[in-house]
């Protein structure tokens, strides 16, 4: 190795140590931040103190972060009983997910009222530090008083069409956690595959988790002729739910019923099919299958209740998502039992058969002990039926015509989550560049378009409290590999995370783009794939003269 090469490499290392540590680059941008000029340098032996709190949960989360903090500070961290360089303290007046962080020449003081607040403060601290420090890191004086705009800061992952596996789901959870997102909506069932073990119905995974091949394009009969298979056991699910919980992320499962159920119908046609006399297979096409559940069959209703019963202990949180989108009624219109049931409920709108089916499931949930009850989330198509049949505490997830649908839900007194197809479906192409992989959409969901969506635009103040938050969705029809998933997610997920956390009047794309560029180092250090072109000149047309 030449001397010149070695000195260049050393200079590079020193540069890494000297860069970052920049409070201006935090994403999501904190709700309030005041910078000073003095600095705090981490002593070679940096002391820390953590409060005994909730069974030492704060100490545990700090200890979990120790290796990363040591790498990033270049210091050895040691617990101290009294005054410390980094001290965590409780302040009950701070909002549950909020925190205050003061960096002064004397050290770092973090206060919060709940473990989540401390966790988010530590994510902020990590972003302010270099990825790896070759010398003790330095932070500039700053006071951050931070609290999220929305309680629901979500990401939805569809693993029905393609399944990415436990390690990749954990990686997605890591991405969400770094950017303070707190709800993973896990779409686990589709026409093309049922991905969660249900012990009472083993054929759901023995049959429903495998399709014979995969269509190569929207509505195309060309297939790859390769069988495709995969599902999560209940033990896998428990492991992932626990991993997410440690990162303050609740996992909300979606069992999409009664539409998008062709895989389940193929597994149990005798109870689920509207036409059990015909053959049914796990779908190999993409789109919306007409092969939906026969909601008028009591055995199909019992099936749904049994599935819910197995979900409840696996996902110990307040919500269950039962889908409800894109459910064609054609098979019900040709089925005598369905026609009779529609008559019996006094409706001529076939969508009401779907809502009547949910009504049975609501009754089932309401009869459970309080701890096992769950509120339900539905896609916004349920608004096309008589919503008086459903409980007032349901939530409408607004995707198609999202702003209008969410407002309609809120006006009816229902809570709602904004997940607009355009531009928050971050599986769609993210640029018009020729190299974009096959996907839905035409590249209109650029980083800038995603960032510039304004949640709750022109919403009257009296409806505001119905808006629980925002969520990016990821559908996996054409996304076959973890690398491709990550490529489409990043950095767009981060843009949604900022909309979820930062007050609207503080959001600005130009400023975000400057900040996100310094996060490229983080993506690389964590081995996350991402769209490099989102950082390049032709996309960064507003970063005048500052491009890489
Ligand atoms: C959806 O995109 N079908 C919710």
Short mmCIF file of C-alpha atoms and ligand atoms in Angstrom, two decimals:
data_model
loop_
_atom_site.label_atom_id
_atom_site.label_comp_id
_atom_site.label_asym_id
_atom_site.label_seq_id
_atom_site.Cartn_x
_atom_site.Cartn_y
_atom_site.Cartn_z
CA UNK A 1 0.00 0.00 0.00
CA UNK A 2 1.50 3.37 -0.94
CA UNK A 3 2.12 6.04 1.63
CA UNK A 4 -0.07 8.41 -0.34
CA UNK A 5 -2.95 5.94 -0.17
CA UNK A 6 -2.50 5.46 3.58
CA UNK A 7 -2.47 9.18 4.29
CA UNK A 8 -5.58 9.65 2.14
CA UNK A 9 -7.33 6.84 4.01
CA UNK A 10 -6.35 8.39 7.36
CA UNK A 11 -7.59 11.78 6.27
CA UNK A 12 -10.86 10.11 5.29
CA UNK A 13 -11.20 8.55 8.71
CA UNK A 14 -10.54 11.83 10.48
CA UNK A 15 -13.14 13.43 8.27
CA UNK A 16 -15.71 10.85 9.33
CA UNK A 17 -14.89 11.65 12.96
CA UNK A 18 -15.26 15.35 12.38
CA UNK A 19 -18.48 15.34 10.36
CA UNK A 20 -22.09 14.76 11.38
CA UNK A 21 -22.74 15.86 14.98
CA UNK A 22 -25.05 18.32 13.34
CA UNK A 23 -28.34 19.03 15.06
CA UNK A 24 -29.62 20.59 11.83
CA UNK A 25 -29.83 17.18 10.14
CA UNK A 26 -32.33 15.50 12.44
CA UNK A 27 -35.22 13.72 10.73
CA UNK A 28 -38.06 14.09 11.54
CA UNK A 29 -37.32 17.73 12.22
CA UNK A 30 -38.07 18.34 15.92
CA UNK A 31 -41.07 20.46 16.76
CA UNK A 32 -38.81 22.98 18.50
CA UNK A 33 -35.04 23.38 18.40
CA UNK A 34 -32.76 26.23 19.53
CA UNK A 35 -29.12 26.01 18.65
CA UNK A 36 -26.18 27.63 20.41
CA UNK A 37 -22.51 27.84 19.50
CA UNK A 38 -20.60 26.22 22.38
CA UNK A 39 -19.78 22.53 22.21
CA UNK A 40 -19.75 19.39 24.29
CA UNK A 41 -17.02 16.86 23.62
CA UNK A 42 -17.57 13.32 24.82
CA UNK A 43 -14.84 12.53 27.35
CA UNK A 44 -12.88 9.36 26.60
CA UNK A 45 -14.75 7.90 29.57
CA UNK A 46 -18.26 9.31 29.32
CA UNK A 47 -20.55 8.73 32.31
CA UNK A 48 -24.30 8.25 32.12
CA UNK A 49 -27.14 7.97 34.60
CA UNK A 50 -30.61 6.53 33.96
CA UNK A 51 -33.66 6.61 36.20
CA UNK A 52 -35.10 3.44 37.71
CA UNK A 53 -38.39 3.52 35.86
CA UNK A 54 -41.07 0.98 34.98
CA UNK A 55 -39.07 -2.11 35.84
CA UNK A 56 -35.88 -0.47 34.60
CA UNK A 57 -37.24 -0.24 31.08
CA UNK A 58 -35.34 2.99 30.42
CA UNK A 59 -32.09 1.45 31.66
CA UNK A 60 -32.69 -1.51 29.36
CA UNK A 61 -33.29 0.59 26.31
CA UNK A 62 -30.21 2.71 27.06
CA UNK A 63 -28.11 -0.42 27.58
CA UNK A 64 -29.37 -1.81 24.28
CA UNK A 65 -28.07 1.29 22.55
CA UNK A 66 -24.69 1.36 24.31
CA UNK A 67 -22.66 -0.36 21.56
CA UNK A 68 -24.02 2.01 18.91
CA UNK A 69 -23.42 5.04 21.11
CA UNK A 70 -19.87 3.96 21.87
CA UNK A 71 -19.17 3.51 18.18
CA UNK A 72 -20.66 6.88 17.39
CA UNK A 73 -19.03 8.84 20.21
CA UNK A 74 -15.63 7.21 20.22
CA UNK A 75 -15.98 7.10 24.01
CA UNK A 76 -16.32 4.34 26.59
CA UNK A 77 -19.66 4.76 28.35
CA UNK A 78 -19.87 4.03 32.07
CA UNK A 79 -22.84 4.21 34.42
CA UNK A 80 -22.49 6.79 37.27
CA UNK A 81 -24.51 7.14 40.44
CA UNK A 82 -24.53 10.94 40.71
CA UNK A 83 -23.84 13.69 38.17
CA UNK A 84 -23.09 12.31 34.72
CA UNK A 85 -22.13 13.51 31.25
CA UNK A 86 -25.36 12.03 29.84
CA UNK A 87 -28.27 12.00 32.25
CA UNK A 88 -31.78 10.76 31.68
CA UNK A 89 -34.45 12.04 34.07
CA UNK A 90 -38.21 11.84 34.41
CA UNK A 91 -40.47 14.84 33.94
CA UNK A 92 -44.13 13.88 34.16
CA UNK A 93 -45.26 17.11 32.51
CA UNK A 94 -43.88 15.99 29.11
CA UNK A 95 -46.30 14.38 26.58
CA UNK A 96 -46.12 10.55 26.42
CA UNK A 97 -43.99 10.31 23.25
CA UNK A 98 -42.24 13.65 23.73
CA UNK A 99 -38.85 14.49 25.18
CA UNK A 100 -36.61 17.42 25.94
CA UNK A 101 -32.91 17.22 25.22
CA UNK A 102 -30.38 19.83 26.34
CA UNK A 103 -26.84 19.71 25.05
CA UNK A 104 -24.52 22.15 26.84
CA UNK A 105 -20.75 22.17 27.35
CA UNK A 106 -21.48 20.37 30.65
CA UNK A 107 -23.15 17.41 28.97
CA UNK A 108 -26.48 16.04 27.75
CA UNK A 109 -29.68 16.00 29.76
CA UNK A 110 -32.72 14.13 28.44
CA UNK A 111 -36.10 14.33 30.12
CA UNK A 112 -39.30 12.48 29.24
CA UNK A 113 -42.36 11.10 30.99
CA UNK A 114 -42.51 7.69 29.32
CA UNK A 115 -40.01 5.14 27.99
CA UNK A 116 -41.10 5.99 24.43
CA UNK A 117 -39.96 9.59 24.91
CA UNK A 118 -36.52 8.44 26.03
CA UNK A 119 -36.36 6.06 23.08
CA UNK A 120 -37.12 8.86 20.63
CA UNK A 121 -34.59 11.14 22.31
CA UNK A 122 -31.96 8.46 21.82
CA UNK A 123 -32.88 8.16 18.13
CA UNK A 124 -32.34 11.91 17.84
CA UNK A 125 -29.03 11.67 19.66
CA UNK A 126 -27.90 8.88 17.36
CA UNK A 127 -28.69 10.97 14.30
CA UNK A 128 -26.66 13.88 15.73
CA UNK A 129 -23.59 11.69 16.10
CA UNK A 130 -21.30 10.38 13.37
CA UNK A 131 -21.91 6.82 12.20
CA UNK A 132 -18.44 5.92 13.46
CA UNK A 133 -16.23 8.28 15.44
CA UNK A 134 -12.48 7.94 15.04
CA UNK A 135 -11.95 10.46 17.83
CA UNK A 136 -14.22 11.64 20.68
CA UNK A 137 -17.28 13.19 19.06
CA UNK A 138 -18.40 16.75 19.62
CA UNK A 139 -21.94 18.11 19.71
CA UNK A 140 -22.98 21.72 19.31
CA UNK A 141 -25.11 23.25 22.04
CA UNK A 142 -28.83 22.75 21.41
CA UNK A 143 -32.15 22.57 23.21
CA UNK A 144 -34.74 20.31 21.60
CA UNK A 145 -38.31 20.13 22.88
CA UNK A 146 -39.95 17.54 20.71
CA UNK A 147 -43.33 15.87 20.45
CA UNK A 148 -45.06 14.18 17.51
CA UNK A 149 -47.81 15.76 15.45
CA UNK A 150 -49.69 12.46 15.08
CA UNK A 151 -50.20 9.43 17.32
CA UNK A 152 -50.37 7.08 14.30
CA UNK A 153 -47.15 7.12 12.28
CA UNK A 154 -47.53 4.08 10.13
CA UNK A 155 -46.08 1.90 7.44
CA UNK A 156 -47.99 -0.93 5.77
CA UNK A 157 -46.16 -3.93 4.36
CA UNK A 158 -47.98 -6.31 2.01
CA UNK A 159 -46.48 -9.78 2.32
CA UNK A 160 -49.39 -11.50 0.59
CA UNK A 161 -48.03 -11.03 -2.93
CA UNK A 162 -44.40 -11.52 -1.95
CA UNK A 163 -42.99 -12.46 1.43
CA UNK A 164 -39.63 -11.07 2.55
CA UNK A 165 -38.94 -13.06 5.71
CA UNK A 166 -38.26 -12.40 9.37
CA UNK A 167 -34.87 -10.72 8.96
CA UNK A 168 -36.19 -8.27 6.43
CA UNK A 169 -39.25 -7.40 8.50
CA UNK A 170 -36.89 -6.66 11.40
CA UNK A 171 -34.86 -4.43 9.09
CA UNK A 172 -38.02 -2.55 8.13
CA UNK A 173 -38.80 -2.16 11.84
CA UNK A 174 -35.30 -0.72 12.39
CA UNK A 175 -35.89 1.84 9.63
CA UNK A 176 -39.23 2.83 11.13
CA UNK A 177 -37.77 3.13 14.64
CA UNK A 178 -34.90 5.40 13.62
CA UNK A 179 -37.45 7.78 12.10
CA UNK A 180 -39.87 7.55 15.07
CA UNK A 181 -42.66 5.66 13.30
CA UNK A 182 -44.81 3.61 15.64
CA UNK A 183 -47.31 1.41 13.75
CA UNK A 184 -46.44 -1.46 11.42
CA UNK A 185 -49.61 -2.45 9.58
CA UNK A 186 -48.85 -5.99 8.46
CA UNK A 187 -50.94 -7.09 5.46
CA UNK A 188 -50.74 -10.86 5.84
CA UNK A 189 -53.38 -12.30 3.54
CA UNK A 190 -54.07 -11.87 -0.14
CA UNK A 191 -55.53 -13.59 -3.19
CA UNK A 192 -51.96 -14.62 -4.01
CA UNK A 193 -51.04 -16.08 -0.62
CA UNK A 194 -52.08 -16.56 3.01
CA UNK A 195 -48.98 -15.86 5.14
CA UNK A 196 -49.88 -16.53 8.79
CA UNK A 197 -50.25 -19.89 10.49
CA UNK A 198 -53.76 -20.41 11.87
CA UNK A 199 -53.75 -23.62 13.89
CA UNK A 200 -57.46 -24.34 13.51
CA UNK A 201 -57.24 -24.11 9.70
CA UNK A 202 -53.90 -25.70 8.69
CA UNK A 203 -54.78 -25.73 5.00
CA UNK A 204 -54.62 -21.92 5.01
CA UNK A 205 -50.85 -22.33 4.93
CA UNK A 206 -50.54 -25.95 3.66
CA UNK A 207 -52.50 -24.92 0.56
CA UNK A 208 -53.04 -21.16 0.72
CA UNK A 209 -49.39 -20.14 1.15
CA UNK A 210 -48.30 -21.58 -2.21
CA UNK A 211 -49.18 -20.50 -5.73
CA UNK A 212 -48.16 -22.42 -8.80
CA UNK A 213 -46.58 -19.41 -10.56
CA UNK A 214 -46.73 -15.63 -10.73
CA UNK A 215 -48.10 -13.31 -13.40
CA UNK A 216 -45.41 -11.18 -14.99
CA UNK A 217 -47.53 -8.07 -15.42
CA UNK A 218 -50.79 -6.43 -14.45
CA UNK A 219 -53.58 -8.58 -15.94
CA UNK A 220 -51.01 -10.57 -17.93
CA UNK A 221 -51.48 -14.29 -18.53
CA UNK A 222 -47.70 -14.67 -18.98
CA UNK A 223 -46.39 -16.31 -15.85
CA UNK A 224 -42.97 -17.26 -14.61
CA UNK A 225 -44.03 -20.94 -14.10
CA UNK A 226 -42.14 -21.02 -10.76
CA UNK A 227 -44.07 -22.10 -7.64
CA UNK A 228 -43.95 -19.43 -4.91
CA UNK A 229 -44.44 -20.18 -1.24
CA UNK A 230 -43.95 -18.84 2.28
CA UNK A 231 -45.62 -18.01 5.57
CA UNK A 232 -44.91 -17.03 9.17
CA UNK A 233 -45.47 -19.52 11.98
CA UNK A 234 -47.10 -18.21 15.14
CA UNK A 235 -43.66 -18.41 16.80
CA UNK A 236 -42.21 -16.22 14.02
CA UNK A 237 -45.01 -13.73 14.57
CA UNK A 238 -44.37 -13.60 18.33
CA UNK A 239 -40.66 -13.00 17.70
CA UNK A 240 -41.34 -10.11 15.32
CA UNK A 241 -44.01 -8.55 17.54
CA UNK A 242 -41.52 -8.63 20.47
CA UNK A 243 -38.76 -7.13 18.30
CA UNK A 244 -41.08 -4.29 17.27
CA UNK A 245 -42.28 -3.73 20.84
CA UNK A 246 -38.68 -3.13 21.98
CA UNK A 247 -38.60 -0.35 19.40
CA UNK A 248 -41.95 1.17 20.44
CA UNK A 249 -43.73 -0.11 17.36
CA UNK A 250 -47.12 -1.80 17.63
CA UNK A 251 -47.88 -4.30 14.91
CA UNK A 252 -51.43 -4.17 13.61
CA UNK A 253 -52.27 -7.26 11.54
CA UNK A 254 -54.55 -7.06 8.55
CA UNK A 255 -56.62 -10.07 7.57
CA UNK A 256 -58.29 -8.76 4.45
CA UNK A 257 -61.84 -10.18 4.36
CA UNK A 258 -64.15 -10.89 2.59
CA UNK A 259 -62.39 -9.71 -0.60
CA UNK A 260 -58.78 -10.43 -1.57
CA UNK A 261 -59.34 -13.93 -0.17
CA UNK A 262 -58.83 -16.25 -3.14
CA UNK A 263 -55.93 -18.05 -1.38
CA UNK A 264 -58.20 -18.81 1.62
CA UNK A 265 -61.04 -19.85 -0.69
CA UNK A 266 -58.64 -22.24 -2.47
CA UNK A 267 -57.70 -23.77 0.91
CA UNK A 268 -61.28 -24.20 2.17
CA UNK A 269 -63.67 -23.95 -0.81
CA UNK A 270 -66.28 -26.04 1.00
CA UNK A 271 -66.86 -23.29 3.56
CA UNK A 272 -65.58 -20.12 1.93
CA UNK A 273 -66.44 -20.31 -1.79
CA UNK A 274 -69.62 -18.91 -3.28
CA UNK A 275 -69.36 -21.76 -5.83
CA UNK A 276 -67.67 -24.72 -4.06
CA UNK A 277 -68.59 -26.96 -7.00
CA UNK A 278 -65.96 -25.20 -9.15
CA UNK A 279 -62.16 -25.51 -8.85
CA UNK A 280 -60.33 -22.78 -6.90
CA UNK A 281 -56.61 -22.10 -6.79
CA UNK A 282 -54.32 -19.60 -5.11
CA UNK A 283 -54.31 -16.72 -7.56
CA UNK A 284 -51.38 -16.37 -9.95
CA UNK A 285 -52.65 -13.10 -11.48
CA UNK A 286 -52.39 -9.54 -10.12
CA UNK A 287 -55.36 -7.23 -9.70
CA UNK A 288 -58.68 -7.75 -7.92
CA UNK A 289 -60.03 -11.30 -7.86
CA UNK A 290 -63.80 -11.83 -7.95
CA UNK A 291 -63.34 -15.04 -5.92
CA UNK A 292 -64.42 -13.62 -2.55
CA UNK A 293 -65.77 -15.33 0.59
CA UNK A 294 -69.39 -16.36 0.74
CA UNK A 295 -70.47 -14.04 3.55
CA UNK A 296 -73.92 -15.64 3.79
CA UNK A 297 -72.47 -19.03 4.82
CA UNK A 298 -72.49 -19.35 8.65
CA UNK A 299 -69.37 -21.55 8.37
CA UNK A 300 -67.53 -18.67 6.65
CA UNK A 301 -68.56 -16.30 9.45
CA UNK A 302 -67.36 -18.86 12.01
CA UNK A 303 -64.08 -19.15 10.09
CA UNK A 304 -63.51 -15.41 10.43
CA UNK A 305 -64.30 -15.52 14.15
CA UNK A 306 -61.86 -18.39 14.66
CA UNK A 307 -59.10 -16.57 12.80
CA UNK A 308 -59.69 -13.46 14.92
CA UNK A 309 -59.49 -15.60 18.07
CA UNK A 310 -55.99 -16.75 17.08
CA UNK A 311 -54.86 -13.23 16.16
CA UNK A 312 -55.79 -11.63 19.46
CA UNK A 313 -53.11 -13.23 21.66
CA UNK A 314 -50.48 -12.76 18.94
CA UNK A 315 -51.08 -9.03 18.55
CA UNK A 316 -51.75 -7.64 22.04
CA UNK A 317 -52.70 -4.11 20.99
CA UNK A 318 -55.88 -2.10 20.55
CA UNK A 319 -56.56 -2.58 16.84
CA UNK A 320 -57.30 -5.24 14.23
CA UNK A 321 -57.51 -4.40 10.52
CA UNK A 322 -60.11 -6.42 8.62
CA UNK A 323 -59.42 -4.98 5.17
CA UNK A 324 -62.61 -4.37 3.24
CA UNK A 325 -61.14 -2.87 0.08
CA UNK A 326 -61.90 -3.89 -3.50
CA UNK A 327 -64.46 -6.58 -2.78
CA UNK A 328 -66.38 -7.41 -5.97
CA UNK A 329 -69.99 -8.43 -5.29
CA UNK A 330 -70.54 -10.31 -8.59
CA UNK A 331 -70.45 -13.78 -7.00
CA UNK A 332 -72.91 -12.70 -4.28
CA UNK A 333 -75.26 -11.34 -6.96
CA UNK A 334 -75.37 -14.84 -8.50
CA UNK A 335 -75.76 -16.73 -5.24
CA UNK A 336 -79.26 -17.54 -3.87
CA UNK A 337 -78.20 -17.55 -0.21
CA UNK A 338 -76.53 -14.14 -0.60
CA UNK A 339 -79.56 -12.73 -2.39
CA UNK A 340 -81.84 -14.03 0.39
CA UNK A 341 -79.59 -12.58 3.08
CA UNK A 342 -79.58 -9.17 1.40
CA UNK A 343 -83.41 -9.28 1.42
CA UNK A 344 -83.44 -10.31 5.05
CA UNK A 345 -81.37 -7.28 6.12
CA UNK A 346 -83.71 -5.00 4.14
CA UNK A 347 -81.14 -3.66 1.69
CA UNK A 348 -80.61 -3.67 -2.06
CA UNK A 349 -76.95 -2.62 -1.81
CA UNK A 350 -74.67 -5.67 -1.97
CA UNK A 351 -71.97 -3.75 -0.07
CA UNK A 352 -74.26 -4.07 2.95
CA UNK A 353 -73.74 -7.86 2.87
CA UNK A 354 -70.09 -7.16 3.56
CA UNK A 355 -70.95 -4.80 6.43
CA UNK A 356 -73.46 -7.30 7.81
CA UNK A 357 -70.65 -9.88 7.87
CA UNK A 358 -68.46 -7.46 9.86
CA UNK A 359 -71.40 -6.81 12.18
CA UNK A 360 -71.28 -10.48 13.22
CA UNK A 361 -67.54 -10.18 13.92
CA UNK A 362 -68.09 -7.01 15.94
CA UNK A 363 -70.61 -8.89 18.12
CA UNK A 364 -68.09 -11.70 18.55
CA UNK A 365 -65.39 -9.24 19.69
CA UNK A 366 -67.75 -7.36 22.00
CA UNK A 367 -68.56 -10.59 23.87
CA UNK A 368 -64.91 -11.08 24.83
CA UNK A 369 -63.27 -10.01 28.10
CA UNK A 370 -62.21 -6.35 27.92
CA UNK A 371 -58.51 -7.16 27.42
CA UNK A 372 -59.32 -9.21 24.32
CA UNK A 373 -61.60 -6.70 22.68
CA UNK A 374 -60.24 -4.83 19.69
CA UNK A 375 -61.25 -1.76 17.71
CA UNK A 376 -61.53 -2.38 14.00
CA UNK A 377 -59.91 -0.64 11.07
CA UNK A 378 -61.31 -0.86 7.53
CA UNK A 379 -60.28 0.51 4.15
CA UNK A 380 -62.50 3.37 3.05
CA UNK A 381 -64.73 1.32 0.70
CA UNK A 382 -66.87 0.37 3.71
CA UNK A 383 -68.21 3.92 3.53
CA UNK A 384 -70.12 2.72 0.43
CA UNK A 385 -72.39 0.64 2.67
CA UNK A 386 -74.67 1.46 5.58
CA UNK A 387 -72.07 2.29 8.23
CA UNK A 388 -74.81 2.50 10.88
CA UNK A 389 -74.43 -1.29 11.01
CA UNK A 390 -70.88 -0.88 12.37
CA UNK A 391 -69.56 0.56 15.64
CA UNK A 392 -68.78 4.24 16.08
CA UNK A 393 -65.30 3.41 17.37
CA UNK A 394 -64.10 1.94 14.06
CA UNK A 395 -61.39 3.66 12.05
CA UNK A 396 -61.44 4.36 8.34
CA UNK A 397 -58.13 4.01 6.57
CA UNK A 398 -58.45 6.39 3.63
CA UNK A 399 -56.58 5.40 0.48
CA UNK A 400 -58.67 5.98 -2.67
CA UNK A 401 -59.82 9.60 -2.92
CA UNK A 402 -58.18 9.72 0.50
CA UNK A 403 -58.73 13.34 1.50
CA UNK A 404 -62.42 13.22 0.60
CA UNK A 405 -62.96 9.80 2.16
CA UNK A 406 -61.20 10.78 5.38
CA UNK A 407 -63.30 13.92 5.64
CA UNK A 408 -66.46 11.90 5.03
CA UNK A 409 -65.45 9.50 7.81
CA UNK A 410 -64.59 12.32 10.21
CA UNK A 411 -67.89 14.06 9.45
CA UNK A 412 -69.69 10.82 10.38
CA UNK A 413 -67.84 10.96 13.70
CA UNK A 414 -65.36 8.18 12.79
CA UNK A 415 -61.62 8.29 13.33
CA UNK A 416 -59.47 8.10 10.22
CA UNK A 417 -55.90 7.53 9.01
CA UNK A 418 -54.60 9.18 5.85
CA UNK A 419 -52.85 6.81 3.50
CA UNK A 420 -53.39 8.43 0.10
CA UNK A 421 -52.63 6.15 -2.84
CA UNK A 422 -51.03 9.12 -4.55
CA UNK A 423 -48.43 9.83 -3.31
CA UNK A 424 -48.13 7.55 -0.22
CA UNK A 425 -48.05 4.18 -2.07
CA UNK A 426 -44.30 4.00 -1.98
CA UNK A 427 -44.18 0.77 -3.98
CA UNK A 428 -44.93 2.86 -7.08
CA UNK A 429 -42.09 4.06 -9.31
CA UNK A 430 -40.20 6.92 -7.75
CA UNK A 431 -38.76 8.61 -10.77
CA UNK A 432 -39.21 8.76 -14.54
CA UNK A 433 -35.69 7.34 -14.98
CA UNK A 434 -35.36 4.40 -17.39
CA UNK A 435 -33.72 2.23 -14.74
CA UNK A 436 -36.80 2.12 -12.48
CA UNK A 437 -37.90 -1.47 -11.94
CA UNK A 438 -41.31 -2.80 -12.96
CA UNK A 439 -43.97 -1.41 -10.69
CA UNK A 440 -47.42 0.09 -10.57
CA UNK A 441 -47.63 3.77 -11.42
CA UNK A 442 -45.52 5.95 -13.63
CA UNK A 443 -42.98 7.63 -11.45
CA UNK A 444 -45.14 10.41 -10.12
CA UNK A 445 -44.37 9.46 -6.52
CA UNK A 446 -41.01 11.21 -6.38
CA UNK A 447 -39.42 11.95 -3.04
CA UNK A 448 -40.57 15.54 -3.47
CA UNK A 449 -44.17 14.57 -4.26
CA UNK A 450 -44.30 12.27 -1.25
CA UNK A 451 -42.82 14.95 0.96
CA UNK A 452 -45.13 17.68 -0.28
CA UNK A 453 -48.40 15.89 0.49
CA UNK A 454 -50.12 17.99 3.14
CA UNK A 455 -52.11 15.89 5.63
CA UNK A 456 -55.41 17.42 6.78
CA UNK A 457 -55.34 20.25 4.25
CA UNK A 458 -58.34 22.58 4.78
CA UNK A 459 -59.90 20.42 7.47
CA UNK A 460 -62.25 22.32 9.80
CA UNK A 461 -60.96 22.52 13.37
CA UNK A 462 -63.94 20.61 14.76
CA UNK A 463 -62.95 17.51 12.73
CA UNK A 464 -59.23 17.65 13.56
CA UNK A 465 -59.30 15.23 16.47
CA UNK A 466 -60.70 12.47 14.21
CA UNK A 467 -57.44 12.35 12.25
CA UNK A 468 -55.22 9.78 13.94
CA UNK A 469 -52.30 10.15 11.59
CA UNK A 470 -50.66 9.15 8.34
CA UNK A 471 -49.23 5.99 6.86
CA UNK A 472 -47.17 4.96 3.85
CA UNK A 473 -48.31 1.75 2.13
CA UNK A 474 -46.22 -0.79 0.28
CA UNK A 475 -47.89 -3.33 -2.06
CA UNK A 476 -45.62 -6.10 -3.26
CA UNK A 477 -47.11 -7.37 -6.55
CA UNK A 478 -43.91 -6.66 -8.47
CA UNK A 479 -41.48 -6.47 -5.61
CA UNK A 480 -39.82 -9.83 -5.24
CA UNK A 481 -36.70 -9.18 -3.19
CA UNK A 482 -35.67 -7.38 0.00
CA UNK A 483 -33.23 -5.22 -2.00
CA UNK A 484 -35.99 -3.98 -4.26
CA UNK A 485 -38.28 -3.38 -1.27
CA UNK A 486 -35.64 -1.24 0.41
CA UNK A 487 -34.82 0.58 -2.82
CA UNK A 488 -38.43 1.71 -3.15
CA UNK A 489 -38.88 2.46 0.56
CA UNK A 490 -35.86 4.67 1.02
CA UNK A 491 -35.73 7.54 1.25
CA UNK A 492 -39.49 7.96 0.68
CA UNK A 493 -40.41 6.33 4.00
CA UNK A 494 -38.42 9.04 5.73
CA UNK A 495 -40.45 11.76 4.00
CA UNK A 496 -43.66 10.22 5.37
CA UNK A 497 -42.09 9.88 8.82
CA UNK A 498 -41.48 13.62 8.84
CA UNK A 499 -45.08 14.37 7.84
CA UNK A 500 -46.19 12.14 10.71
CA UNK A 501 -44.03 13.82 13.33
CA UNK A 502 -43.17 17.42 12.41
CA UNK A 503 -45.66 20.31 12.56
CA UNK A 504 -46.83 21.22 9.05
CA UNK A 505 -45.61 24.83 9.32
CA UNK A 506 -42.07 23.61 9.92
CA UNK A 507 -41.94 21.29 6.90
CA UNK A 508 -40.07 22.38 3.80
CA UNK A 509 -38.82 20.11 1.02
CA UNK A 510 -35.67 22.04 0.25
CA UNK A 511 -34.62 21.87 3.87
CA UNK A 512 -35.60 18.19 4.12
CA UNK A 513 -33.56 17.37 1.06
CA UNK A 514 -30.48 18.97 2.57
CA UNK A 515 -30.97 16.95 5.75
CA UNK A 516 -31.73 13.62 4.08
CA UNK A 517 -28.51 13.79 2.11
CA UNK A 518 -26.49 13.47 5.30
CA UNK A 519 -28.48 10.32 6.14
CA UNK A 520 -26.97 8.47 3.19
CA UNK A 521 -24.08 7.53 5.52
CA UNK A 522 -26.58 5.95 7.91
CA UNK A 523 -28.28 3.95 5.14
CA UNK A 524 -24.90 2.67 4.03
CA UNK A 525 -23.67 1.82 7.52
CA UNK A 526 -26.82 -0.14 8.20
CA UNK A 527 -26.65 -1.87 4.83
CA UNK A 528 -30.05 -0.56 3.75
CA UNK A 529 -30.55 -0.34 0.02
CA UNK A 530 -32.00 2.97 -1.19
CA UNK A 531 -32.66 5.03 -4.30
CA UNK A 532 -29.38 6.75 -4.90
CA UNK A 533 -30.91 8.91 -7.61
CA UNK A 534 -33.03 10.62 -4.95
CA UNK A 535 -29.78 12.24 -3.83
CA UNK A 536 -28.53 13.09 -7.32
CA UNK A 537 -28.48 16.34 -9.27
CA UNK A 538 -31.36 15.69 -11.64
CA UNK A 539 -33.78 15.00 -8.79
CA UNK A 540 -32.22 17.44 -6.39
CA UNK A 541 -33.11 20.35 -8.65
CA UNK A 542 -33.76 22.64 -5.71
CA UNK A 543 -30.50 22.11 -3.86
CA UNK A 544 -28.75 24.68 -6.04
CA UNK A 545 -25.02 24.14 -6.19
CA UNK A 546 -24.89 21.85 -3.20
CA UNK A 547 -25.26 18.52 -4.96
CA UNK A 548 -22.82 15.71 -4.55
C1 LIG B 1 -55.82 -0.80 -1.50
O1 LIG B 1 -54.91 -0.18 -2.05
N1 LIG B 1 -56.49 -1.72 -2.19
C2 LIG B 1 -56.15 -0.57 -0.10
#
